[in-house]
Amino acid sequence: MTGIAGTINSFFAGGLPIRLTAFDGSVSGDTASPYGLRIVNQRGLQYILTAPGDLGLARAYVSGDLELEGTHPGDPYPLLKLIVGSTDFARPSVTEMARLVKELGAASFVPPKPPAHEHLPTWRHALEGVRSVGVNALRRHTHERDAEAIHHHYDVSNTFYEHVLGPSMTYTCAVFPSEDATLEEAQAHKYDLVCRKLGLQPGQRLLDVGCGWGGMVRHAARHYGVKALGVTLSREQASWAAEAIKREGLDDIAEVRFSDYRHVPEGGFDAISSIGMTEHIGVKNYPAYFSFLHAKLKDDGRLLNHCITRADNRGEAMAGAFIDRYVFPDGELAGSGTIVTAVENAGFEVQHHENFRRHYARTLAGWNENLVANWDACVAETDPGTAKVWGLYMAGSRVGFEHNEIQLHHVLATKTVGGVTSYPLRHEFGV
């Protein structure tokens, strides 16, 4: 009899590379490892058995029924880098299931209710008759569904994000100008690089789609003298940004609006920045999205699209179960080639394409450091489960970027009409 730990460990090919301990006292896996997983109780076992892989482990962890040993919950990176990519196991055959039921008890295979932090997928909404979703329950990326998804992720608490993101309040990949640059320096450098790529000049008009807390809007207005409009589906972000704009004396040239980008009536912009937005709109909506942006630009205007991408153009666009349920509901990622194709098919001329994968790994490390440093305040502002979700998500994503499973790309394009463009013969923004 190997006990619960031995049984669970046997599900993983070659066994877990860390220690696994269970509430029956059994221990398995690499017992010499400084890192470990501890199944605290029966419910933790049920989560793991009824949702094999990342989702079951995440449910148990968020609910407090699975503990991580040897690492801080605000930055479980040292443990995750050992197990990411090896947490899935095949469902047992009928014969194996019979053995497991006999060994672990039939109650172990009864699914517990998911933690309250979990954003239910579309089919669960439909079956449970959630009124707020209504007739749109089976349709992704409607105006209502997008608003709901953005609210789930970004309206956690502005104070929480201040602790995690730092003074820049920027929740997108930074660009590190040097090995010793701080996170704040790298975020400012990112905004400045985007401004230079867009060729911003005083008096021009900028639209920042999915503007977050207004970092790009304020940087472009303050340093480049443009009239900048940002839009976000997060009411909390819009409120914070409006206060920051007023505090910095930018009211006359900067605005952040609580609005769906599809409701922006203005047009004739000189430049558009889309930073961390494409991940939320759905791959099937790329043609409509980039066509909309194309129509909002003046002839010869520029577009900079900054987004997380897959490392190839073959993989399924859907995010993993944990990301979809706990972090970015309805989020979808595609390869950078898919982005370029959609941009070109919308009528743009692509001028430059750049990968910042390693920069995002460093950005995430900085956010995890901030979460650890402000752990008690973050838990007090939200709750232990929410804080653990963010630590797990950021550390796991860091591993994904380091392993080149996901990337971050800039695609710079112009609205070239009749072959006429003011874009220089050579790029001038590589400072």
Coordinates of C-alpha atoms in Angstrom, one line a residue:
M1 CA 0.0 0.0 0.0
T2 CA 1.7 3.2 -1.2
G3 CA -0.7 5.6 0.4
I4 CA -2.3 8.6 -1.2
A5 CA 1.0 10.3 -2.1
G6 CA 2.3 7.2 -3.8
T7 CA -0.9 6.7 -5.7
I8 CA -1.0 10.3 -7.0
N9 CA 2.7 10.4 -7.8
S10 CA 2.3 7.2 -9.9
F11 CA 0.0 9.2 -12.2
F12 CA 2.9 11.3 -13.4
A13 CA 5.3 9.8 -15.9
G14 CA 8.6 9.3 -14.1
G15 CA 7.1 10.7 -10.9
L16 CA 7.1 14.2 -9.6
P17 CA 10.5 16.0 -9.4
I18 CA 9.5 17.4 -6.0
R19 CA 8.2 15.9 -2.7
L20 CA 4.6 15.0 -2.4
T21 CA 3.0 14.6 1.0
A22 CA -0.6 13.6 1.8
F23 CA -2.9 13.9 4.8
D24 CA -2.6 10.1 5.5
G25 CA 1.1 10.6 6.3
S26 CA 2.4 9.1 3.0
V27 CA 5.3 10.7 1.2
S28 CA 6.4 10.2 -2.4
G29 CA 8.1 11.9 -5.3
D30 CA 11.6 13.3 -4.9
T31 CA 11.7 13.2 -1.1
A32 CA 15.1 15.0 -1.0
S33 CA 13.8 18.0 -2.9
P34 CA 13.6 21.3 -0.9
Y35 CA 10.2 21.9 -2.6
G36 CA 7.0 20.0 -2.1
L37 CA 3.3 19.8 -2.4
R38 CA 1.2 18.8 0.6
I39 CA -2.4 17.5 0.1
V40 CA -4.0 18.8 3.3
N41 CA -7.3 17.0 3.3
Q42 CA -9.9 14.9 1.5
R43 CA -11.2 17.9 -0.5
G44 CA -7.8 18.6 -1.8
L45 CA -7.6 15.0 -3.0
Q46 CA -11.0 15.3 -4.6
Y47 CA -10.0 18.4 -6.5
I48 CA -6.9 16.7 -7.9
L49 CA -8.7 13.5 -8.9
T50 CA -11.7 15.1 -10.5
A51 CA -9.9 17.7 -12.5
P52 CA -6.5 16.1 -13.4
G53 CA -3.7 18.5 -14.3
D54 CA -3.3 22.3 -13.6
L55 CA -6.9 23.0 -12.9
G56 CA -7.3 20.5 -10.1
L57 CA -4.0 21.5 -8.5
A58 CA -5.0 25.1 -8.8
R59 CA -8.4 24.6 -7.2
A60 CA -6.9 22.7 -4.3
Y61 CA -4.2 25.4 -3.8
V62 CA -6.5 28.4 -4.0
S63 CA -8.9 26.8 -1.6
G64 CA -6.2 26.1 0.9
D65 CA -6.4 22.3 0.5
L66 CA -3.0 22.0 -1.2
E67 CA 0.1 23.7 0.2
L68 CA 3.4 24.6 -1.5
E69 CA 6.4 23.9 0.6
G70 CA 9.8 25.6 0.4
T71 CA 8.6 28.7 -1.4
H72 CA 6.5 31.9 -0.8
P73 CA 3.0 32.0 -2.1
G74 CA 3.7 35.3 -3.7
D75 CA 6.4 33.9 -5.8
P76 CA 6.2 30.1 -6.2
Y77 CA 8.6 30.3 -9.2
P78 CA 11.3 28.0 -7.8
L79 CA 8.8 25.2 -7.4
L80 CA 6.9 25.8 -10.6
K81 CA 9.9 25.8 -12.8
L82 CA 10.4 22.2 -11.7
I83 CA 6.9 21.0 -12.4
V84 CA 5.4 23.2 -15.2
G85 CA 4.7 21.0 -18.2
S86 CA 4.6 17.8 -16.2
T87 CA 1.4 18.2 -14.2
D88 CA -0.9 16.5 -16.6
F89 CA -1.8 12.8 -16.3
A90 CA -4.0 10.6 -18.4
R91 CA -7.3 9.5 -17.1
P92 CA -7.1 5.9 -15.8
S93 CA -8.7 3.0 -17.7
V94 CA -11.8 1.3 -16.3
T95 CA -9.7 -1.4 -14.6
E96 CA -7.4 1.2 -13.1
M97 CA -10.4 3.3 -12.0
A98 CA -11.9 0.3 -10.2
R99 CA -8.6 -0.2 -8.4
L100 CA -8.3 3.5 -7.5
V101 CA -11.9 3.6 -6.2
K102 CA -11.2 0.6 -4.0
E103 CA -7.9 2.1 -2.8
L104 CA -8.9 5.8 -2.3
G105 CA -12.6 5.4 -1.7
A106 CA -15.5 6.4 -4.0
A107 CA -15.9 9.8 -2.1
S108 CA -12.5 10.8 -3.5
F109 CA -14.0 11.0 -7.0
V110 CA -16.9 13.3 -6.1
P111 CA -16.2 16.8 -7.5
P112 CA -16.3 19.5 -4.8
K113 CA -17.7 22.9 -5.6
P114 CA -15.1 25.0 -7.3
P115 CA -13.6 27.9 -5.2
A116 CA -15.4 31.2 -5.3
H117 CA -12.5 32.7 -7.2
E118 CA -13.2 30.6 -10.3
H119 CA -14.9 32.3 -13.2
L120 CA -17.2 29.6 -14.6
P121 CA -16.8 28.7 -18.3
T122 CA -19.5 29.4 -20.8
W123 CA -21.2 26.0 -20.7
R124 CA -21.5 26.1 -16.9
H125 CA -23.1 29.6 -17.1
A126 CA -25.6 28.3 -19.6
L127 CA -26.5 25.2 -17.6
E128 CA -26.8 27.1 -14.3
G129 CA -28.9 29.8 -15.9
V130 CA -26.8 32.8 -14.8
R131 CA -29.1 35.7 -15.6
S132 CA -26.3 38.2 -16.1
V133 CA -25.1 36.2 -19.1
G134 CA -28.6 35.4 -20.5
V135 CA -28.9 34.8 -24.3
N136 CA -25.2 35.6 -24.7
A137 CA -24.1 32.6 -22.6
L138 CA -22.8 30.6 -25.5
R139 CA -21.2 33.6 -27.4
R140 CA -17.7 34.8 -26.6
H141 CA -16.6 38.4 -27.0
T142 CA -19.9 40.1 -27.1
H143 CA -19.9 43.5 -25.5
E144 CA -21.4 42.1 -22.4
R145 CA -19.1 39.1 -22.1
D146 CA -16.0 41.2 -22.6
A147 CA -17.1 43.7 -20.0
E148 CA -17.7 40.8 -17.5
A149 CA -14.3 39.2 -18.3
I150 CA -12.4 42.5 -17.9
H151 CA -14.3 43.2 -14.6
H152 CA -13.2 39.8 -13.3
H153 CA -9.5 40.5 -13.9
Y154 CA -8.9 44.2 -13.6
D155 CA -11.4 45.4 -11.0
V156 CA -9.9 43.3 -8.2
S157 CA -8.7 46.4 -6.4
N158 CA -6.6 49.4 -7.5
T159 CA -4.8 49.3 -4.2
F160 CA -3.9 45.6 -4.8
Y161 CA -2.5 46.5 -8.2
E162 CA -0.5 49.4 -6.8
H163 CA 1.2 46.9 -4.4
V164 CA 2.0 44.5 -7.2
L165 CA 2.7 46.7 -10.2
G166 CA 4.5 49.5 -8.5
P167 CA 4.3 53.3 -9.1
S168 CA 4.0 52.9 -12.9
M169 CA 0.6 51.0 -12.5
T170 CA 1.5 49.2 -15.8
Y171 CA 0.3 45.7 -16.3
T172 CA 2.0 44.9 -19.5
C173 CA 5.5 43.8 -20.5
A174 CA 8.3 46.3 -19.7
V175 CA 11.3 46.8 -22.0
F176 CA 14.6 46.7 -20.1
P177 CA 17.1 49.1 -21.6
S178 CA 20.0 47.5 -19.7
E179 CA 20.6 44.4 -17.5
D180 CA 20.5 46.5 -14.3
A181 CA 17.5 48.6 -15.1
T182 CA 14.7 48.6 -12.5
L183 CA 11.1 47.6 -13.3
E184 CA 10.0 51.2 -13.1
E185 CA 12.8 52.3 -15.5
A186 CA 11.8 49.5 -17.9
Q187 CA 8.1 50.5 -17.9
A188 CA 9.0 54.1 -18.7
H189 CA 11.4 52.9 -21.4
K190 CA 8.6 50.7 -22.9
Y191 CA 6.2 53.6 -23.2
D192 CA 8.9 55.8 -24.7
L193 CA 9.8 53.1 -27.2
V194 CA 6.1 52.9 -28.3
C195 CA 5.9 56.6 -28.7
R196 CA 9.0 56.7 -30.8
K197 CA 7.8 53.8 -33.0
L198 CA 4.6 55.7 -33.5
G199 CA 6.6 58.8 -34.5
L200 CA 4.5 61.0 -32.1
Q201 CA 4.8 64.8 -32.6
P202 CA 3.3 67.7 -30.6
G203 CA -0.3 68.4 -31.5
Q204 CA -1.0 64.9 -32.9
R205 CA -3.9 62.8 -31.7
L206 CA -3.4 59.3 -30.2
L207 CA -5.9 56.6 -29.4
D208 CA -4.8 54.0 -26.8
V209 CA -7.1 51.0 -27.0
G210 CA -7.4 49.0 -23.7
C211 CA -5.4 51.7 -21.9
G212 CA -5.4 50.2 -18.4
W213 CA -4.6 52.8 -15.8
G214 CA -3.5 55.3 -18.5
G215 CA 0.2 54.9 -18.4
M216 CA 0.7 55.3 -22.2
V217 CA -1.9 58.1 -22.4
R218 CA -0.1 60.1 -19.7
H219 CA 3.4 59.4 -21.0
A220 CA 2.5 60.4 -24.6
A221 CA 0.8 63.5 -23.5
R222 CA 3.4 64.6 -21.0
H223 CA 6.6 63.8 -23.0
Y224 CA 5.4 64.2 -26.6
G225 CA 2.7 66.8 -26.4
V226 CA 0.0 64.8 -28.1
K227 CA -3.7 64.8 -27.4
A228 CA -4.3 61.3 -26.1
L229 CA -7.5 59.4 -25.6
G230 CA -7.5 56.1 -23.8
V231 CA -10.4 53.6 -23.4
T232 CA -10.9 50.7 -21.0
L233 CA -13.7 48.4 -20.0
S234 CA -12.6 48.6 -16.4
R235 CA -14.4 51.2 -14.4
E236 CA -11.8 51.0 -11.6
Q237 CA -9.0 51.6 -14.1
A238 CA -10.8 54.6 -15.7
S239 CA -11.4 56.2 -12.3
W240 CA -7.8 55.7 -11.2
A241 CA -6.5 57.1 -14.5
A242 CA -8.8 60.2 -14.4
E243 CA -7.4 61.1 -10.9
A244 CA -3.8 60.6 -12.1
I245 CA -4.4 62.8 -15.2
K246 CA -5.8 65.5 -13.0
R247 CA -3.0 65.2 -10.5
E248 CA -0.4 65.5 -13.2
G249 CA -2.1 68.6 -14.8
L250 CA -2.8 66.8 -18.1
D251 CA -6.5 67.4 -18.3
D252 CA -6.4 69.5 -21.4
I253 CA -4.6 66.9 -23.5
A254 CA -5.2 63.5 -21.9
E255 CA -8.4 61.6 -21.3
V256 CA -9.2 58.0 -20.2
R257 CA -12.8 56.9 -20.9
F258 CA -14.7 54.0 -19.4
S259 CA -15.9 52.6 -22.7
D260 CA -15.8 49.7 -25.1
Y261 CA -13.3 50.6 -27.9
R262 CA -16.1 49.8 -30.4
H263 CA -18.1 52.8 -29.0
V264 CA -15.4 55.4 -29.7
P265 CA -17.1 57.8 -32.1
E266 CA -14.0 59.9 -32.9
G267 CA -11.8 59.2 -35.9
G268 CA -8.9 60.7 -37.8
F269 CA -6.2 59.7 -35.3
D270 CA -2.6 60.1 -36.2
A271 CA -1.6 57.1 -34.2
I272 CA -3.1 54.1 -32.3
S273 CA -1.5 52.0 -29.6
S274 CA -3.0 48.7 -28.7
I275 CA -1.0 47.4 -25.7
G276 CA -2.1 44.2 -24.1
M277 CA -5.5 44.3 -25.8
T278 CA -5.4 41.7 -28.6
E279 CA -5.3 38.9 -26.0
H280 CA -8.8 39.8 -24.9
I281 CA -10.7 40.1 -28.2
G282 CA -10.7 36.6 -29.6
V283 CA -8.8 35.4 -32.7
K284 CA -11.9 35.2 -34.8
N285 CA -12.4 38.9 -34.1
Y286 CA -8.9 40.0 -35.4
P287 CA -10.2 41.0 -38.8
A288 CA -12.9 43.2 -37.4
Y289 CA -10.6 44.6 -34.7
F290 CA -7.8 45.7 -37.1
S291 CA -10.3 46.9 -39.7
F292 CA -11.9 49.1 -37.0
L293 CA -8.5 50.5 -36.0
H294 CA -7.6 51.0 -39.7
A295 CA -10.8 53.1 -40.2
K296 CA -10.0 55.2 -37.1
L297 CA -6.6 56.3 -38.5
K298 CA -5.7 59.1 -40.8
D299 CA -4.0 58.1 -44.1
D300 CA -0.3 57.5 -43.3
G301 CA -1.2 57.0 -39.6
R302 CA 0.6 54.4 -37.5
L303 CA -0.5 51.5 -35.4
L304 CA 1.6 49.7 -32.7
N305 CA 0.2 46.4 -31.5
H306 CA 1.8 44.9 -28.4
C307 CA 0.5 41.5 -27.3
I308 CA 1.3 38.1 -25.8
T309 CA 1.6 35.5 -28.5
R310 CA 2.1 31.8 -28.9
A311 CA 5.5 30.6 -30.1
D312 CA 3.9 29.1 -33.2
N313 CA 0.8 29.6 -35.4
R314 CA -0.5 26.1 -35.1
G315 CA -1.6 25.8 -31.4
E316 CA -5.1 26.2 -30.2
A317 CA -6.0 29.8 -29.3
M318 CA -7.7 29.0 -26.0
A319 CA -5.7 29.6 -22.9
G320 CA -5.2 26.8 -20.4
A321 CA -8.0 25.9 -17.9
F322 CA -6.4 27.7 -15.0
I323 CA -5.8 30.9 -16.9
D324 CA -9.3 30.8 -18.4
R325 CA -11.1 30.2 -15.1
Y326 CA -9.0 32.3 -12.7
V327 CA -7.1 34.9 -14.6
F328 CA -8.2 35.9 -18.1
P329 CA -11.7 34.6 -18.9
D330 CA -12.2 34.1 -22.6
G331 CA -8.5 35.0 -23.3
E332 CA -7.0 33.7 -26.5
L333 CA -3.5 33.7 -27.9
A334 CA -2.2 33.3 -31.4
G335 CA 1.2 33.2 -33.0
S336 CA 2.7 36.5 -34.1
G337 CA 2.3 35.4 -37.7
T338 CA -1.4 35.3 -37.2
I339 CA -1.3 38.8 -35.9
V340 CA 0.8 40.1 -38.8
T341 CA -1.6 38.4 -41.3
A342 CA -4.6 40.0 -39.7
V343 CA -3.0 43.4 -39.7
E344 CA -2.0 43.1 -43.3
N345 CA -5.4 41.8 -44.4
A346 CA -7.0 44.8 -42.7
G347 CA -5.1 47.1 -45.2
F348 CA -2.0 48.0 -43.1
E349 CA 1.6 47.9 -44.3
V350 CA 3.7 46.2 -41.6
Q351 CA 6.9 48.1 -41.1
H352 CA 8.5 46.4 -38.1
H353 CA 8.1 43.2 -36.0
E354 CA 9.9 42.6 -32.7
N355 CA 9.9 40.0 -29.9
F356 CA 10.3 40.9 -26.2
R357 CA 9.9 37.4 -24.8
R358 CA 12.8 37.6 -22.3
H359 CA 11.7 41.1 -21.2
Y360 CA 8.3 39.7 -20.1
A361 CA 10.0 37.0 -18.0
R362 CA 11.9 39.8 -16.2
T363 CA 8.8 41.9 -15.8
L364 CA 6.9 39.0 -14.2
A365 CA 9.8 38.4 -11.8
G366 CA 9.5 42.0 -10.7
W367 CA 5.8 41.7 -10.1
N368 CA 6.3 38.6 -8.0
E369 CA 8.9 40.4 -6.0
N370 CA 6.5 43.2 -5.3
L371 CA 3.8 40.7 -4.3
V372 CA 6.1 39.0 -1.8
A373 CA 7.2 42.4 -0.4
N374 CA 3.6 43.5 0.0
W375 CA 2.0 40.1 0.8
D376 CA 0.2 41.0 4.0
A377 CA -1.2 44.2 2.5
C378 CA -2.3 42.3 -0.7
V379 CA -4.1 39.6 1.4
A380 CA -5.7 42.3 3.5
E381 CA -6.9 44.2 0.4
T382 CA -8.4 41.0 -1.2
D383 CA -8.1 37.6 0.4
P384 CA -5.5 34.8 0.6
G385 CA -7.0 32.9 -2.4
T386 CA -6.9 35.9 -4.7
A387 CA -3.3 36.7 -3.7
K388 CA -2.3 33.1 -4.3
V389 CA -4.0 33.2 -7.8
W390 CA -1.8 36.1 -8.8
G391 CA 1.4 34.7 -7.4
L392 CA 0.7 31.4 -9.2
Y393 CA -0.3 33.0 -12.5
M394 CA 2.7 35.4 -12.6
A395 CA 5.3 32.8 -11.6
G396 CA 3.8 30.2 -14.0
S397 CA 3.8 32.7 -16.9
R398 CA 7.4 33.6 -16.2
V399 CA 8.3 29.9 -16.7
G400 CA 6.3 29.9 -19.9
F401 CA 8.2 32.9 -21.3
E402 CA 11.5 31.5 -20.2
H403 CA 10.8 28.2 -22.0
N404 CA 9.7 30.0 -25.1
E405 CA 6.2 28.6 -24.9
I406 CA 4.8 32.1 -25.1
Q407 CA 6.2 35.4 -26.4
L408 CA 5.5 39.1 -26.6
H409 CA 5.5 40.9 -29.9
H410 CA 5.3 44.4 -31.2
V411 CA 3.9 44.8 -34.7
L412 CA 4.3 48.3 -36.1
A413 CA 2.2 49.2 -39.2
T414 CA 1.2 52.2 -41.3
K415 CA -2.1 53.0 -43.1
T416 CA -0.3 53.3 -46.4
V417 CA -2.6 54.6 -49.2
G418 CA -1.6 54.4 -52.8
G419 CA 1.9 53.4 -51.9
V420 CA 2.6 56.9 -50.4
T421 CA 4.1 56.9 -46.9
S422 CA 6.2 59.3 -44.8
Y423 CA 7.7 56.3 -43.0
P424 CA 11.5 56.7 -43.1
L425 CA 13.7 54.5 -45.3
R426 CA 15.3 53.1 -42.1
H427 CA 13.9 52.9 -38.6
E428 CA 14.7 55.8 -36.3
F429 CA 13.4 54.4 -33.0
G430 CA 16.1 51.9 -32.0
V431 CA 17.7 54.2 -29.4

